[in-house]
Amino acid sequence: MKTLTAKQNIWQVIFASSAGTLIEWYDFYIFGSLSSIISEKFFPPSNPELAYIATLAFFAVGFIVRPFGAIVFGHLGDKAGRKYTFLLTLMIMGGSTFAIGLIPSYATVGLVAPALILVLRLLQGLALGGEYGGAATYVAEHSPAERRGYYTSFIQTTATLGLFVSLGVILATRTSMSSEAFNEWGWRIPFLLSILLVVMSYYIRIRLQESPLFAQMKSEGKTSTNPIKESFGNKENLKLVLIALFGATMGQGVVWYTGQFYALSFLQKTMNIEFVQSNIIIAIGLLLGTPFFIYFGGLSDRIGRKKIMMAGMLIAALAYYPIYAAMDNIGNVDKKMELKDAFRIENKSHRTDAGEMVTVTTRVHTYDDATIMNETDGKKEIIVSTKNMTFLVLLIFIQVLFVTMVYAPIAAFLVELFPTRIRYTSMSLPYHIGNGVFGGLLPTISTILVTQYNNHLAGLIYPIAIALICFVFGMVMIRERKGEPL
């Protein structure tokens, strides 16, 4: 088979790398998107709040173990090669996601259910820890220096597109059946579908050849014998790892998770926006913002990676409070005038897991701005007007723009920072600490802050503080390296 080169097959390289990475993000995100249902199915029903917290903790575990996956698979990628390492991570992620869709509920197997979920989440986190560095390195090592930011930015779209696809599949499944059927068994479909996507991606990736830089280095016998030691035992390289973490990926991680995950959580848990409508708002915002990954990636080839990333962190830190204050005001139904005579009573019956028929009474109110509030078993769900929904989409889109600014140049920045022989290992660890730890813990820390201060907006203290610290550190320590030979 003819060896791939950057000039001949760069788009094939990008497509194969991006398709697999998108699927891995899809696999990773559907767990978070369906966390409320998962908490009901796999944890004891006696304490629903504790079950939901446990589900979020299991979701966070997948983020926290990502740095370990970065070390394990980064080591393998720098010794054995980029291609076969991210083929392995693809199969681990896909198999784990498919298996989650098959696990019996707590009512069937008891505590075995959450134990299996935890094991599979660990495998997912480890696999994702090895995937990104391999895909980004593979594309970068095929790209011409003067367009490295542009070409690697296609890899950067995969995380957002993965979330978009996961929301789309969940919404399509949910709207194709009754809410009772979806809660009973339909939620498993998005997990089970992932196996088809993984098989297709594996077929695409297996046809690729090794990266030309790595292949040349391997043929010359210059590959690293101990990438971990060279990456973190060498003082100069360790300094670069720390600069990458505290000057770029730490801030990028919190901006990314604020603009996508925290925004969705804020819509659903703080504002109580109805499930389908809240997901549609996020999905539209993501769809509108995704092309800007390519724009800012290309721009970084012209003006540099540092300027764009630092600007994104600073603007995000300054804009978060007014953005979320505006969102909170839309969802605050206590400030709206209720029309006492504009409501109806709805009675719906469904069968529980235990086989009992339960009737749920829903009281639907209308408000002066055409906002509707459903009260089901004491739980409020807001359906906002078209005008307010449009405004919320705009606010989400603005946050996604911040994400594209800090995230689009990050792959090119990281691959240019480290030498080829230890690039996979060296770039993967700071990336996954910044995103998996600083970003992944954002929902938990922000929830604690909201509870501590009894203020909906207190959760923003964490992302704002981290973004500002990273901005200052990055401005002082980062040296622009755009276009330098790898």
Tab-separated table of C-alpha atoms in Angstrom:
chain	number	residue	atom	x	y	z
A	1	MET	CA	0.000	0.000	0.000
A	2	LYS	CA	1.269	3.413	-0.884
A	3	THR	CA	2.624	5.379	2.062
A	4	LEU	CA	0.627	8.458	2.932
A	5	THR	CA	2.278	11.836	2.689
A	6	ALA	CA	1.139	15.220	3.923
A	7	LYS	CA	0.776	16.637	0.386
A	8	GLN	CA	-0.908	13.626	-1.168
A	9	ASN	CA	-3.441	12.537	1.445
A	10	ILE	CA	-3.790	15.167	4.165
A	11	TRP	CA	-7.594	15.197	3.885
A	12	GLN	CA	-7.744	11.409	4.158
A	13	VAL	CA	-5.568	11.657	7.252
A	14	ILE	CA	-7.787	14.372	8.742
A	15	PHE	CA	-11.004	12.511	7.958
A	16	ALA	CA	-9.824	9.207	9.404
A	17	SER	CA	-8.386	10.817	12.534
A	18	SER	CA	-11.350	13.127	13.093
A	19	ALA	CA	-13.997	10.443	12.522
A	20	GLY	CA	-12.545	8.194	15.190
A	21	THR	CA	-12.006	11.023	17.660
A	22	LEU	CA	-15.547	12.324	17.117
A	23	ILE	CA	-16.943	8.869	17.838
A	24	GLU	CA	-14.908	8.597	21.031
A	25	TRP	CA	-16.240	11.947	22.213
A	26	TYR	CA	-19.760	10.836	21.320
A	27	ASP	CA	-19.276	7.713	23.415
A	28	PHE	CA	-17.934	9.751	26.296
A	29	TYR	CA	-20.678	12.393	26.251
A	30	ILE	CA	-23.815	10.285	26.061
A	31	PHE	CA	-23.151	9.105	29.611
A	32	GLY	CA	-23.193	12.699	30.868
A	33	SER	CA	-26.180	13.651	28.728
A	34	LEU	CA	-28.206	10.736	30.136
A	35	SER	CA	-26.895	10.973	33.703
A	36	SER	CA	-30.322	11.634	35.238
A	37	ILE	CA	-31.753	8.435	33.708
A	38	ILE	CA	-28.620	6.419	34.510
A	39	SER	CA	-28.914	7.456	38.174
A	40	GLU	CA	-32.439	6.021	38.247
A	41	LYS	CA	-31.520	2.761	36.529
A	42	PHE	CA	-28.236	1.748	38.156
A	43	PHE	CA	-28.397	3.064	41.723
A	44	PRO	CA	-30.622	2.352	44.735
A	45	PRO	CA	-33.960	4.196	44.394
A	46	SER	CA	-34.178	5.002	48.098
A	47	ASN	CA	-32.206	8.256	47.764
A	48	PRO	CA	-32.572	9.845	44.288
A	49	GLU	CA	-30.388	12.869	45.105
A	50	LEU	CA	-27.527	10.695	46.305
A	51	ALA	CA	-27.943	8.480	43.232
A	52	TYR	CA	-27.593	11.502	40.953
A	53	ILE	CA	-24.511	12.744	42.815
A	54	ALA	CA	-22.987	9.257	42.509
A	55	THR	CA	-23.690	9.266	38.762
A	56	LEU	CA	-21.956	12.642	38.399
A	57	ALA	CA	-19.046	11.268	40.410
A	58	PHE	CA	-18.782	8.299	38.026
A	59	PHE	CA	-18.881	10.759	35.116
A	60	ALA	CA	-16.053	12.747	36.754
A	61	VAL	CA	-14.004	9.560	37.223
A	62	GLY	CA	-13.806	9.277	33.453
A	63	PHE	CA	-12.190	12.718	33.351
A	64	ILE	CA	-9.846	12.207	36.277
A	65	VAL	CA	-8.263	9.014	34.882
A	66	ARG	CA	-7.596	10.623	31.497
A	67	PRO	CA	-4.052	11.737	32.508
A	68	PHE	CA	-3.232	8.105	33.338
A	69	GLY	CA	-4.488	7.093	29.912
A	70	ALA	CA	-2.309	9.828	28.445
A	71	ILE	CA	0.762	8.352	30.117
A	72	VAL	CA	-0.010	4.723	29.231
A	73	PHE	CA	-1.023	5.263	25.622
A	74	GLY	CA	1.389	8.146	25.105
A	75	HIS	CA	4.226	5.802	26.094
A	76	LEU	CA	2.881	3.173	23.708
A	77	GLY	CA	2.413	5.725	20.914
A	78	ASP	CA	5.967	7.031	21.180
A	79	LYS	CA	7.383	3.485	21.151
A	80	ALA	CA	5.084	1.466	18.872
A	81	GLY	CA	3.555	4.186	16.724
A	82	ARG	CA	0.664	6.637	16.513
A	83	LYS	CA	-1.634	4.608	14.251
A	84	TYR	CA	-1.960	1.376	16.212
A	85	THR	CA	-2.253	3.182	19.521
A	86	PHE	CA	-5.313	5.164	18.538
A	87	LEU	CA	-6.810	2.068	16.917
A	88	LEU	CA	-6.553	0.424	20.335
A	89	THR	CA	-8.111	3.378	22.161
A	90	LEU	CA	-10.978	3.407	19.653
A	91	MET	CA	-11.827	-0.235	20.317
A	92	ILE	CA	-11.630	0.151	24.110
A	93	MET	CA	-13.891	3.190	24.074
A	94	GLY	CA	-16.419	1.665	21.677
A	95	GLY	CA	-16.580	-1.638	23.507
A	96	SER	CA	-17.076	0.059	26.876
A	97	THR	CA	-19.856	2.299	25.584
A	98	PHE	CA	-21.677	-0.600	23.937
A	99	ALA	CA	-21.418	-2.586	27.164
A	100	ILE	CA	-23.051	0.212	29.197
A	101	GLY	CA	-26.130	-0.210	27.005
A	102	LEU	CA	-26.298	-3.902	27.969
A	103	ILE	CA	-25.874	-3.683	31.754
A	104	PRO	CA	-28.950	-4.896	33.698
A	105	SER	CA	-30.585	-2.365	36.012
A	106	TYR	CA	-30.121	-2.126	39.781
A	107	ALA	CA	-33.535	-3.728	40.212
A	108	THR	CA	-32.188	-6.851	38.455
A	109	VAL	CA	-28.597	-7.292	39.696
A	110	GLY	CA	-28.325	-4.899	42.638
A	111	LEU	CA	-24.936	-3.332	43.409
A	112	VAL	CA	-23.312	-5.221	40.537
A	113	ALA	CA	-24.864	-2.609	38.209
A	114	PRO	CA	-23.060	0.482	39.581
A	115	ALA	CA	-19.852	-1.554	39.969
A	116	LEU	CA	-19.908	-2.434	36.268
A	117	ILE	CA	-20.676	1.183	35.352
A	118	LEU	CA	-17.639	2.349	37.328
A	119	VAL	CA	-15.310	-0.147	35.607
A	120	LEU	CA	-16.548	0.870	32.161
A	121	ARG	CA	-16.208	4.582	32.951
A	122	LEU	CA	-12.594	3.958	33.985
A	123	LEU	CA	-11.926	2.225	30.678
A	124	GLN	CA	-13.586	5.073	28.768
A	125	GLY	CA	-11.446	7.676	30.521
A	126	LEU	CA	-8.230	5.744	29.924
A	127	ALA	CA	-9.058	5.304	26.240
A	128	LEU	CA	-9.908	8.970	25.729
A	129	GLY	CA	-6.673	9.907	27.485
A	130	GLY	CA	-4.785	8.125	24.729
A	131	GLU	CA	-6.949	9.094	21.775
A	132	TYR	CA	-6.565	12.855	21.486
A	133	GLY	CA	-2.784	13.006	21.627
A	134	GLY	CA	-2.506	10.315	18.973
A	135	ALA	CA	-4.972	11.941	16.574
A	136	ALA	CA	-3.563	15.454	17.002
A	137	THR	CA	0.038	14.264	16.659
A	138	TYR	CA	-0.800	12.130	13.623
A	139	VAL	CA	-2.453	15.019	11.762
A	140	ALA	CA	0.235	17.531	12.775
A	141	GLU	CA	3.031	15.263	11.572
A	142	HIS	CA	1.362	15.089	8.157
A	143	SER	CA	0.714	18.845	7.923
A	144	PRO	CA	2.886	21.504	6.272
A	145	ALA	CA	4.296	23.887	8.885
A	146	GLU	CA	2.587	26.982	7.463
A	147	ARG	CA	-0.902	25.392	7.706
A	148	ARG	CA	-0.512	23.263	10.819
A	149	GLY	CA	-3.004	25.281	12.845
A	150	TYR	CA	-5.615	25.070	10.111
A	151	TYR	CA	-5.332	21.328	9.556
A	152	THR	CA	-5.181	20.364	13.247
A	153	SER	CA	-8.213	22.560	13.961
A	154	PHE	CA	-10.358	19.896	12.298
A	155	ILE	CA	-9.380	17.565	15.146
A	156	GLN	CA	-10.483	20.315	17.560
A	157	THR	CA	-14.001	20.304	16.126
A	158	THR	CA	-14.499	16.659	17.085
A	159	ALA	CA	-15.133	17.241	20.788
A	160	THR	CA	-17.899	19.756	20.106
A	161	LEU	CA	-19.284	17.730	17.202
A	162	GLY	CA	-19.210	14.624	19.400
A	163	LEU	CA	-21.372	16.405	21.954
A	164	PHE	CA	-23.625	17.681	19.151
A	165	VAL	CA	-24.028	14.187	17.674
A	166	SER	CA	-24.719	12.689	21.104
A	167	LEU	CA	-27.435	15.270	21.745
A	168	GLY	CA	-28.860	14.686	18.265
A	169	VAL	CA	-29.045	10.906	18.683
A	170	ILE	CA	-30.589	11.264	22.140
A	171	LEU	CA	-33.189	13.764	20.902
A	172	ALA	CA	-34.010	11.653	17.829
A	173	THR	CA	-34.474	8.580	20.018
A	174	ARG	CA	-36.488	10.472	22.608
A	175	THR	CA	-38.867	12.093	20.098
A	176	SER	CA	-39.442	8.792	18.269
A	177	MET	CA	-41.148	7.202	21.263
A	178	SER	CA	-43.075	8.072	24.383
A	179	SER	CA	-41.235	9.443	27.402
A	180	GLU	CA	-42.197	6.280	29.296
A	181	ALA	CA	-40.648	4.005	26.653
A	182	PHE	CA	-37.512	6.131	26.480
A	183	ASN	CA	-37.060	6.045	30.257
A	184	GLU	CA	-37.756	2.317	30.322
A	185	TRP	CA	-35.496	1.044	27.516
A	186	GLY	CA	-35.053	3.657	24.766
A	187	TRP	CA	-32.152	5.367	26.573
A	188	ARG	CA	-30.024	2.288	25.799
A	189	ILE	CA	-30.202	2.881	22.020
A	190	PRO	CA	-27.592	5.704	21.864
A	191	PHE	CA	-25.123	3.457	23.720
A	192	LEU	CA	-25.766	0.451	21.505
A	193	LEU	CA	-25.529	2.466	18.285
A	194	SER	CA	-21.938	3.382	19.079
A	195	ILE	CA	-20.712	-0.064	18.044
A	196	LEU	CA	-21.728	0.604	14.434
A	197	LEU	CA	-19.866	3.904	14.424
A	198	VAL	CA	-16.767	2.299	15.921
A	199	VAL	CA	-16.677	-0.482	13.314
A	200	MET	CA	-16.893	2.066	10.495
A	201	SER	CA	-14.172	4.224	12.015
A	202	TYR	CA	-11.905	1.232	12.583
A	203	TYR	CA	-12.261	0.247	8.940
A	204	ILE	CA	-11.272	3.783	7.878
A	205	ARG	CA	-8.307	3.995	10.243
A	206	ILE	CA	-6.836	0.552	9.624
A	207	ARG	CA	-6.091	1.556	6.033
A	208	LEU	CA	-3.814	4.411	7.087
A	209	GLN	CA	-0.041	4.193	7.324
A	210	GLU	CA	2.168	5.405	10.152
A	211	SER	CA	3.013	9.109	10.423
A	212	PRO	CA	5.975	9.941	8.123
A	213	LEU	CA	8.015	11.626	10.866
A	214	PHE	CA	7.613	8.683	13.233
A	215	ALA	CA	8.233	6.133	10.466
A	216	GLN	CA	11.475	7.869	9.487
A	217	MET	CA	12.602	8.132	13.095
A	218	LYS	CA	11.824	4.443	13.682
A	219	SER	CA	13.702	3.363	10.554
A	220	GLU	CA	16.718	5.323	11.789
A	221	GLY	CA	16.492	3.741	15.252
A	222	LYS	CA	15.903	7.083	16.958
A	223	THR	CA	12.653	6.339	18.797
A	224	SER	CA	12.612	6.819	22.554
A	225	THR	CA	13.299	3.770	24.702
A	226	ASN	CA	11.598	5.368	27.715
A	227	PRO	CA	9.240	8.204	26.678
A	228	ILE	CA	7.907	8.709	30.211
A	229	LYS	CA	11.374	9.226	31.671
A	230	GLU	CA	12.417	11.533	28.830
A	231	SER	CA	9.199	13.536	29.086
A	232	PHE	CA	9.063	14.083	32.831
A	233	GLY	CA	12.529	13.178	34.098
A	234	ASN	CA	14.256	15.727	31.885
A	235	LYS	CA	14.281	19.165	33.514
A	236	GLU	CA	13.941	21.156	30.305
A	237	ASN	CA	11.095	19.058	28.933
A	238	LEU	CA	9.316	19.032	32.288
A	239	LYS	CA	9.425	22.832	32.217
A	240	LEU	CA	7.661	22.759	28.845
A	241	VAL	CA	5.030	20.369	30.238
A	242	LEU	CA	4.316	22.790	33.100
A	243	ILE	CA	4.160	25.771	30.748
A	244	ALA	CA	1.680	23.880	28.570
A	245	LEU	CA	-0.466	23.036	31.605
A	246	PHE	CA	-0.512	26.305	33.562
A	247	GLY	CA	-0.172	28.612	30.563
A	248	ALA	CA	-2.652	27.036	28.166
A	249	THR	CA	-4.539	23.779	28.812
A	250	MET	CA	-5.709	24.614	32.352
A	251	GLY	CA	-7.536	27.737	31.186
A	252	GLN	CA	-8.620	26.131	27.938
A	253	GLY	CA	-10.141	23.253	29.905
A	254	VAL	CA	-12.373	25.420	32.124
A	255	VAL	CA	-13.463	27.674	29.245
A	256	TRP	CA	-14.368	24.607	27.212
A	257	TYR	CA	-16.378	22.920	29.976
A	258	THR	CA	-18.088	26.123	31.023
A	259	GLY	CA	-19.281	26.868	27.502
A	260	GLN	CA	-20.649	23.375	26.877
A	261	PHE	CA	-21.173	21.183	29.959
A	262	TYR	CA	-21.760	23.798	32.644
A	263	ALA	CA	-24.057	25.686	30.276
A	264	LEU	CA	-26.209	22.573	29.773
A	265	SER	CA	-26.240	21.834	33.494
A	266	PHE	CA	-27.199	25.457	34.234
A	267	LEU	CA	-30.104	25.279	31.783
A	268	GLN	CA	-31.419	22.000	33.166
A	269	LYS	CA	-30.647	22.101	36.879
A	270	THR	CA	-30.583	25.822	37.750
A	271	MET	CA	-33.053	27.248	35.247
A	272	ASN	CA	-35.136	24.037	35.089
A	273	ILE	CA	-35.524	24.276	31.307
A	274	GLU	CA	-37.399	21.266	29.911
A	275	PHE	CA	-35.103	18.379	28.829
A	276	VAL	CA	-35.725	18.446	25.072
A	277	GLN	CA	-35.734	22.248	24.808
A	278	SER	CA	-32.527	22.647	26.830
A	279	ASN	CA	-30.721	20.130	24.619
A	280	ILE	CA	-31.982	21.851	21.473
A	281	ILE	CA	-30.658	25.195	22.752
A	282	ILE	CA	-27.207	23.721	23.343
A	283	ALA	CA	-27.211	21.815	20.049
A	284	ILE	CA	-28.042	24.919	17.985
A	285	GLY	CA	-25.390	26.961	19.804
A	286	LEU	CA	-22.803	24.252	19.122
A	287	LEU	CA	-23.785	23.972	15.465
A	288	LEU	CA	-23.471	27.732	14.934
A	289	GLY	CA	-20.135	27.937	16.733
A	290	THR	CA	-18.339	24.895	15.321
A	291	PRO	CA	-17.120	26.527	12.044
A	292	PHE	CA	-15.143	29.018	14.117
A	293	PHE	CA	-12.768	26.242	15.177
A	294	ILE	CA	-11.556	26.174	11.581
A	295	TYR	CA	-11.469	29.976	11.374
A	296	PHE	CA	-9.379	30.465	14.512
A	297	GLY	CA	-7.155	27.496	13.643
A	298	GLY	CA	-6.333	29.102	10.304
A	299	LEU	CA	-5.935	32.521	11.925
A	300	SER	CA	-3.381	31.070	14.338
A	301	ASP	CA	-1.177	30.199	11.339
A	302	ARG	CA	-1.069	33.899	10.489
A	303	ILE	CA	-0.965	35.762	13.796
A	304	GLY	CA	0.146	33.020	16.214
A	305	ARG	CA	-1.391	30.572	18.689
A	306	LYS	CA	-0.679	32.560	21.840
A	307	LYS	CA	-2.599	35.727	20.956
A	308	ILE	CA	-5.819	33.870	20.163
A	309	MET	CA	-5.728	31.543	23.187
A	310	MET	CA	-4.924	34.327	25.653
A	311	ALA	CA	-7.599	36.613	24.205
A	312	GLY	CA	-10.183	33.837	24.491
A	313	MET	CA	-9.385	33.213	28.160
A	314	LEU	CA	-9.482	36.896	29.091
A	315	ILE	CA	-12.700	37.714	27.226
A	316	ALA	CA	-14.409	34.604	28.632
A	317	ALA	CA	-13.431	35.485	32.211
A	318	LEU	CA	-14.815	39.010	31.806
A	319	ALA	CA	-18.019	37.936	30.045
A	320	TYR	CA	-19.179	34.913	32.064
A	321	TYR	CA	-20.903	36.781	34.890
A	322	PRO	CA	-23.117	39.030	32.719
A	323	ILE	CA	-23.926	36.117	30.387
A	324	TYR	CA	-25.069	33.809	33.176
A	325	ALA	CA	-26.865	36.615	34.999
A	326	ALA	CA	-28.909	37.157	31.830
A	327	MET	CA	-29.586	33.422	31.537
A	328	ASP	CA	-30.603	33.185	35.184
A	329	ASN	CA	-33.038	36.059	34.783
A	330	ILE	CA	-34.851	34.225	31.968
A	331	GLY	CA	-35.284	31.111	34.090
A	332	ASN	CA	-36.371	32.900	37.261
A	333	VAL	CA	-40.121	32.307	37.147
A	334	ASP	CA	-40.538	33.911	40.579
A	335	LYS	CA	-40.090	37.293	38.881
A	336	LYS	CA	-42.850	36.613	36.333
A	337	MET	CA	-46.555	37.324	36.685
A	338	GLU	CA	-48.623	34.141	36.730
A	339	LEU	CA	-51.961	34.102	34.884
A	340	LYS	CA	-54.077	32.285	37.436
A	341	ASP	CA	-56.791	31.233	35.023
A	342	ALA	CA	-54.464	29.943	32.307
A	343	PHE	CA	-53.692	26.392	33.290
A	344	ARG	CA	-54.853	22.873	32.637
A	345	ILE	CA	-54.615	19.551	34.436
A	346	GLU	CA	-53.063	16.564	32.658
A	347	ASN	CA	-53.112	12.998	33.994
A	348	LYS	CA	-50.679	10.466	32.504
A	349	SER	CA	-50.261	6.830	33.524
A	350	HIS	CA	-47.203	4.659	33.093
A	351	ARG	CA	-45.929	1.331	34.385
A	352	THR	CA	-42.909	1.281	36.749
A	353	ASP	CA	-40.032	-1.224	36.671
A	354	ALA	CA	-41.876	-3.175	39.371
A	355	GLY	CA	-44.958	-3.503	37.148
A	356	GLU	CA	-47.167	-1.033	39.075
A	357	MET	CA	-49.371	1.485	37.263
A	358	VAL	CA	-48.677	5.051	38.433
A	359	THR	CA	-50.699	8.138	37.503
A	360	VAL	CA	-48.825	11.442	37.361
A	361	THR	CA	-50.757	14.704	37.564
A	362	THR	CA	-49.249	17.633	35.675
A	363	ARG	CA	-50.408	21.237	36.122
A	364	VAL	CA	-49.429	23.498	33.196
A	365	HIS	CA	-49.256	27.279	33.743
A	366	THR	CA	-48.653	30.106	31.267
A	367	TYR	CA	-46.802	33.321	32.048
A	368	ASP	CA	-46.782	36.832	30.706
A	369	ASP	CA	-43.811	36.189	28.390
A	370	ALA	CA	-45.311	32.971	26.979
A	371	THR	CA	-43.091	30.903	29.280
A	372	ILE	CA	-44.783	27.687	30.404
A	373	MET	CA	-44.074	25.923	33.661
A	374	ASN	CA	-44.916	22.274	34.199
A	375	GLU	CA	-45.198	21.038	37.762
A	376	THR	CA	-44.842	17.257	37.801
A	377	ASP	CA	-44.742	15.599	41.214
A	378	GLY	CA	-43.526	18.891	42.653
A	379	LYS	CA	-40.711	19.264	40.076
A	380	LYS	CA	-40.758	22.446	37.998
A	381	GLU	CA	-39.863	22.401	34.321
A	382	ILE	CA	-39.730	25.603	32.309
A	383	ILE	CA	-40.559	25.840	28.611
A	384	VAL	CA	-39.389	29.255	27.471
A	385	SER	CA	-40.918	31.354	24.722
A	386	THR	CA	-39.465	31.435	21.218
A	387	LYS	CA	-38.030	34.887	21.899
A	388	ASN	CA	-36.274	33.779	25.074
A	389	MET	CA	-35.131	30.544	23.487
A	390	THR	CA	-33.500	32.556	20.682
A	391	PHE	CA	-31.775	34.745	23.261
A	392	LEU	CA	-30.497	31.692	25.128
A	393	VAL	CA	-29.133	30.210	21.886
A	394	LEU	CA	-27.269	33.491	21.307
A	395	LEU	CA	-25.754	33.380	24.810
A	396	ILE	CA	-24.653	29.767	24.311
A	397	PHE	CA	-23.227	30.611	20.884
A	398	ILE	CA	-21.127	33.410	22.421
A	399	GLN	CA	-19.735	30.948	24.964
A	400	VAL	CA	-18.928	28.470	22.193
A	401	LEU	CA	-17.006	31.265	20.429
A	402	PHE	CA	-14.814	31.542	23.534
A	403	VAL	CA	-14.309	27.774	23.346
A	404	THR	CA	-13.207	27.965	19.713
A	405	MET	CA	-10.681	30.712	20.484
A	406	VAL	CA	-8.907	28.798	23.254
A	407	TYR	CA	-9.307	25.323	21.774
A	408	ALA	CA	-8.740	25.719	18.026
A	409	PRO	CA	-4.982	26.510	18.242
A	410	ILE	CA	-4.182	24.184	21.162
A	411	ALA	CA	-3.227	21.076	19.124
A	412	ALA	CA	-0.787	22.977	16.921
A	413	PHE	CA	0.587	24.761	19.995
A	414	LEU	CA	1.227	21.489	21.833
A	415	VAL	CA	2.795	19.546	18.969
A	416	GLU	CA	5.141	22.459	18.246
A	417	LEU	CA	6.207	22.563	21.883
A	418	PHE	CA	7.683	19.043	22.132
A	419	PRO	CA	10.194	16.930	20.123
A	420	THR	CA	8.909	14.118	17.883
A	421	ARG	CA	10.443	11.231	19.854
A	422	ILE	CA	8.394	12.019	22.976
A	423	ARG	CA	5.643	14.238	21.535
A	424	TYR	CA	2.717	11.857	22.090
A	425	THR	CA	3.530	11.395	25.785
A	426	SER	CA	4.612	14.965	26.509
A	427	MET	CA	1.614	16.735	24.975
A	428	SER	CA	-1.004	14.261	26.177
A	429	LEU	CA	-0.382	14.666	29.901
A	430	PRO	CA	-0.781	18.476	30.231
A	431	TYR	CA	-3.717	18.387	27.838
A	432	HIS	CA	-5.602	15.791	29.853
A	433	ILE	CA	-4.743	17.280	33.241
A	434	GLY	CA	-5.950	20.656	32.008
A	435	ASN	CA	-9.135	19.234	30.511
A	436	GLY	CA	-9.753	16.106	32.552
A	437	VAL	CA	-8.924	17.478	35.992
A	438	PHE	CA	-9.309	21.276	35.908
A	439	GLY	CA	-12.127	21.102	33.355
A	440	GLY	CA	-13.679	17.810	34.424
A	441	LEU	CA	-14.033	18.856	38.054
A	442	LEU	CA	-15.759	22.118	37.106
A	443	PRO	CA	-19.351	20.825	37.568
A	444	THR	CA	-18.536	19.398	41.000
A	445	ILE	CA	-16.623	22.434	42.275
A	446	SER	CA	-19.167	24.883	40.858
A	447	THR	CA	-22.028	22.957	42.465
A	448	ILE	CA	-20.246	23.105	45.830
A	449	LEU	CA	-19.755	26.871	45.444
A	450	VAL	CA	-23.407	27.398	44.546
A	451	THR	CA	-24.467	25.388	47.601
A	452	GLN	CA	-21.952	27.106	49.886
A	453	TYR	CA	-22.978	30.647	48.957
A	454	ASN	CA	-26.618	29.909	48.077
A	455	ASN	CA	-26.158	31.881	44.858
A	456	HIS	CA	-26.836	30.585	41.339
A	457	LEU	CA	-23.856	32.492	39.943
A	458	ALA	CA	-21.295	31.506	42.600
A	459	GLY	CA	-20.260	28.522	40.500
A	460	LEU	CA	-18.614	30.935	38.041
A	461	ILE	CA	-15.926	31.842	40.584
A	462	TYR	CA	-13.962	28.706	39.666
A	463	PRO	CA	-13.781	29.024	35.849
A	464	ILE	CA	-13.198	32.788	36.007
A	465	ALA	CA	-10.347	32.413	38.512
A	466	ILE	CA	-8.653	29.567	36.606
A	467	ALA	CA	-8.965	31.369	33.253
A	468	LEU	CA	-7.415	34.557	34.672
A	469	ILE	CA	-4.546	32.699	36.378
A	470	CYS	CA	-3.800	30.833	33.150
A	471	PHE	CA	-3.955	34.066	31.142
A	472	VAL	CA	-1.358	35.764	33.342
A	473	PHE	CA	0.935	32.714	33.402
A	474	GLY	CA	0.618	32.178	29.667
A	475	MET	CA	1.328	35.800	28.784
A	476	VAL	CA	4.559	35.670	30.775
A	477	MET	CA	5.840	32.160	29.985
A	478	ILE	CA	4.669	31.136	26.515
A	479	ARG	CA	6.929	31.798	23.547
A	480	GLU	CA	5.280	31.833	20.127
A	481	ARG	CA	6.410	28.886	17.985
A	482	LYS	CA	3.959	28.914	15.064
A	483	GLY	CA	5.271	27.389	11.865
A	484	GLU	CA	8.450	25.977	13.385
A	485	PRO	CA	9.677	22.620	11.972
A	486	LEU	CA	8.630	19.579	14.019
